[in-house]
Each structure stands twice: as structure tokens, then as C-alpha cells.
XYZ file of C-alpha atoms in Angstrom:
182
model
C 145.313 -48.812 40.355
C 141.992 -47.712 41.853
C 143.250 -44.372 43.164
C 145.049 -43.486 39.938
C 144.418 -40.076 38.449
C 144.413 -39.615 34.720
C 145.318 -36.248 33.264
C 145.035 -35.215 29.627
C 147.314 -32.795 27.858
C 147.125 -31.719 24.259
C 148.610 -29.262 21.835
C 145.942 -27.242 19.992
C 144.698 -29.786 17.494
C 141.188 -30.225 16.212
C 138.959 -32.174 18.519
C 140.626 -31.068 21.741
C 137.553 -29.082 22.786
C 135.607 -32.343 23.041
C 138.071 -33.695 25.598
C 138.157 -30.375 27.477
C 134.361 -30.434 27.712
C 134.102 -34.128 28.587
C 136.934 -34.214 31.160
C 137.333 -30.655 32.514
C 138.870 -31.705 35.843
C 141.353 -34.042 34.236
C 142.461 -31.816 31.371
C 145.616 -30.044 32.468
C 146.734 -27.848 29.607
C 146.140 -27.230 25.952
C 148.798 -25.171 24.229
C 146.962 -22.328 22.557
C 149.967 -20.816 20.770
C 152.011 -23.977 20.675
C 153.147 -25.074 17.234
C 151.950 -21.996 15.303
C 155.317 -22.045 13.573
C 157.561 -25.043 13.026
C 158.084 -26.995 16.244
C 161.331 -26.512 18.102
C 162.683 -28.618 20.913
C 163.027 -25.615 23.266
C 159.343 -24.817 22.617
C 158.437 -28.421 23.489
C 160.484 -28.161 26.680
C 158.674 -24.964 27.715
C 155.315 -26.554 26.990
C 156.131 -29.704 28.961
C 157.552 -27.604 31.792
C 153.991 -26.355 32.424
C 152.810 -29.938 32.619
C 155.580 -31.092 34.947
C 154.824 -28.148 37.260
C 151.219 -29.335 37.568
C 152.110 -33.028 37.959
C 155.700 -33.096 39.236
C 155.890 -36.761 40.237
C 153.882 -38.673 37.669
C 153.899 -42.458 37.655
C 153.838 -42.788 33.897
C 152.747 -40.999 30.768
C 151.597 -42.083 27.368
C 152.084 -40.004 24.236
C 149.500 -40.928 21.592
C 150.130 -39.836 18.016
C 149.605 -40.718 14.369
C 152.690 -42.570 13.175
C 153.482 -42.073 9.503
C 153.293 -45.359 7.600
C 153.212 -44.290 3.957
C 151.614 -41.629 1.799
C 148.234 -43.351 1.998
C 148.038 -44.355 5.629
C 149.231 -43.963 9.181
C 148.911 -45.944 12.375
C 147.825 -44.624 15.741
C 150.759 -45.339 18.023
C 151.777 -44.478 21.550
C 154.928 -44.233 23.584
C 154.949 -45.304 27.227
C 157.096 -43.055 29.401
C 157.943 -44.245 32.900
C 157.632 -41.404 35.380
C 159.769 -40.496 38.335
C 157.697 -42.560 40.780
C 157.944 -45.677 38.630
C 161.688 -45.225 38.163
C 162.157 -44.666 41.888
C 160.171 -47.809 42.668
C 162.548 -49.762 40.428
C 165.719 -47.847 41.244
C 167.632 -51.032 42.186
C 167.519 -52.070 38.505
C 169.426 -48.909 37.587
C 172.292 -49.292 40.068
C 174.551 -50.773 37.418
C 174.633 -47.336 35.784
C 176.864 -44.834 37.530
C 175.927 -41.182 37.785
C 177.918 -38.235 39.050
C 174.875 -36.576 40.641
C 172.141 -37.515 43.021
C 170.473 -40.626 41.594
C 166.928 -39.335 42.284
C 167.616 -36.080 40.425
C 169.087 -38.047 37.529
C 166.033 -40.305 37.352
C 163.710 -37.282 37.401
C 165.717 -35.587 34.637
C 165.767 -38.762 32.534
C 162.030 -39.213 32.899
C 161.282 -35.616 31.897
C 163.729 -35.713 28.979
C 162.232 -38.978 27.735
C 158.764 -37.410 27.910
C 159.981 -34.382 25.934
C 161.638 -36.468 23.208
C 158.601 -38.760 22.903
C 156.301 -35.734 22.656
C 158.526 -34.074 20.052
C 158.702 -37.307 18.041
C 154.917 -37.614 18.209
C 154.483 -34.054 16.960
C 156.653 -34.669 13.916
C 155.050 -38.040 13.206
C 151.651 -36.290 13.342
C 152.889 -33.584 11.006
C 154.280 -36.128 8.513
C 150.979 -38.037 8.551
C 148.990 -34.829 8.074
C 151.185 -33.637 5.204
C 150.909 -37.007 3.475
C 147.118 -36.935 3.837
C 147.018 -33.388 2.455
C 149.252 -34.367 -0.450
C 147.042 -37.341 -1.358
C 143.914 -35.215 -0.952
C 145.257 -32.470 -3.221
C 146.376 -35.046 -5.794
C 142.894 -36.567 -5.811
C 141.320 -33.115 -6.072
C 143.584 -32.285 -9.041
C 142.657 -35.544 -10.791
C 138.950 -34.925 -10.149
C 139.308 -31.366 -11.427
C 140.992 -32.588 -14.608
C 138.288 -35.194 -15.252
C 135.528 -32.625 -14.660
C 137.321 -30.186 -16.971
C 137.571 -32.839 -19.685
C 133.895 -33.785 -19.301
C 132.826 -30.130 -19.461
C 135.081 -29.532 -22.477
C 133.532 -32.507 -24.262
C 130.017 -31.295 -23.375
C 130.864 -27.769 -24.623
C 132.320 -29.103 -27.881
C 129.213 -31.241 -28.492
C 126.907 -28.257 -27.866
C 129.050 -26.056 -30.148
C 129.035 -28.720 -32.874
C 125.233 -29.036 -32.562
C 124.871 -25.254 -32.988
C 127.159 -25.245 -36.043
C 125.248 -28.151 -37.552
C 121.865 -26.445 -36.998
C 123.177 -23.198 -38.511
C 124.490 -25.081 -41.561
C 121.135 -26.832 -41.940
C 119.359 -23.457 -41.751
C 121.709 -21.917 -44.331
C 121.389 -24.817 -46.750
C 117.595 -24.905 -46.226
C 117.401 -21.171 -46.874
C 119.606 -21.444 -49.970
C 117.482 -24.329 -51.245
C 114.293 -22.327 -50.619
C 115.682 -19.335 -52.535
C 116.768 -21.564 -55.382
C 113.343 -23.231 -55.561
C 111.514 -19.904 -55.534
C 113.329 -18.554 -58.609
């Protein structure tokens, strides 16, 4: 759509300042204190409540995150979330489902809840990917540290052996010189 507005939202991860600087008018919110402790779903709901207040009737949203693949890698993935406007435009496809409330309110609630669950899932997928990367990095650092320690130990032992050998040569040379001078 030509008149579409794009808004960016981000929890406080590294690299967010680049987006805030590059797209200041489009960047809605960056959670400064969000996620300082372990994430909780109520915290995610409060965070997304700020977003929904600023863009109450969004057409769609996309949650982009690192999806854990294995301990060595992850994939960048995204979840498409249809917004209230998109659901309302296609409301006839949802008539087979019965609701006890106003259908528009139900669609709005479903859209917001889907956004919250996708965001929460993305946060935990990011955390799993980050922890796996840290684990691999620390394992590699430990292996490198061990190999450096072994190399330094070998170098120290060679230097110590060279000193012992030179001292023995000096002692035997001195003893031989004393013996020859008598």
C-alpha cells in the first residue's frame, strides 16, 4: 500500500539506537527497563499495551526474532500477526466461529493476544539463541585457554630444562678445571 505507515518497536537490545537514529518518526517505543529480569507474560502485556495505545487499529504486525536451531546456529524468523483492520476486512471468514461478545471486540482482543504471544515467543527464542551462542563461545574460550596454557607450560619446561642443563655444564666444567689444575 502506498499510504502505509511502518512503525518500529523494540525491546532494549543492542543495535536499537541505530534504528532510533535512522527512523526517529517511525520508531514508537523501546523498552528501557523491559526484560531486566526474566521475562514474564504480564510484563509483555504491559509493554505491548503502550504500543497498542499508540497504534490502536494496526493492519498487521511482524515480530522478527532469532529462532533457536541448535547450539551452533539460529535462523532469523518472523511471525505475521493480522491486525484488527485486517481481521475486520475479512470478518465474513470468521462467522463460522460463535462468540458470546461483540464480534469486533473479540477480533481486537484476538489480534492483540496473538501479538503478545508472538512477541513473548520471539523473546524466548532470542534468549535461547543468545544463551547457546554464549555457551559455544565460552566453550571455545576454555579450549583456547587450555591450549595456550599447555603451550606456555611446554615453553616454561623447555626454558627450565635449558637452565638446568647449562648449570650442569658449568658445574662439570668447573669440576674438570679444578681437577686439571691439581
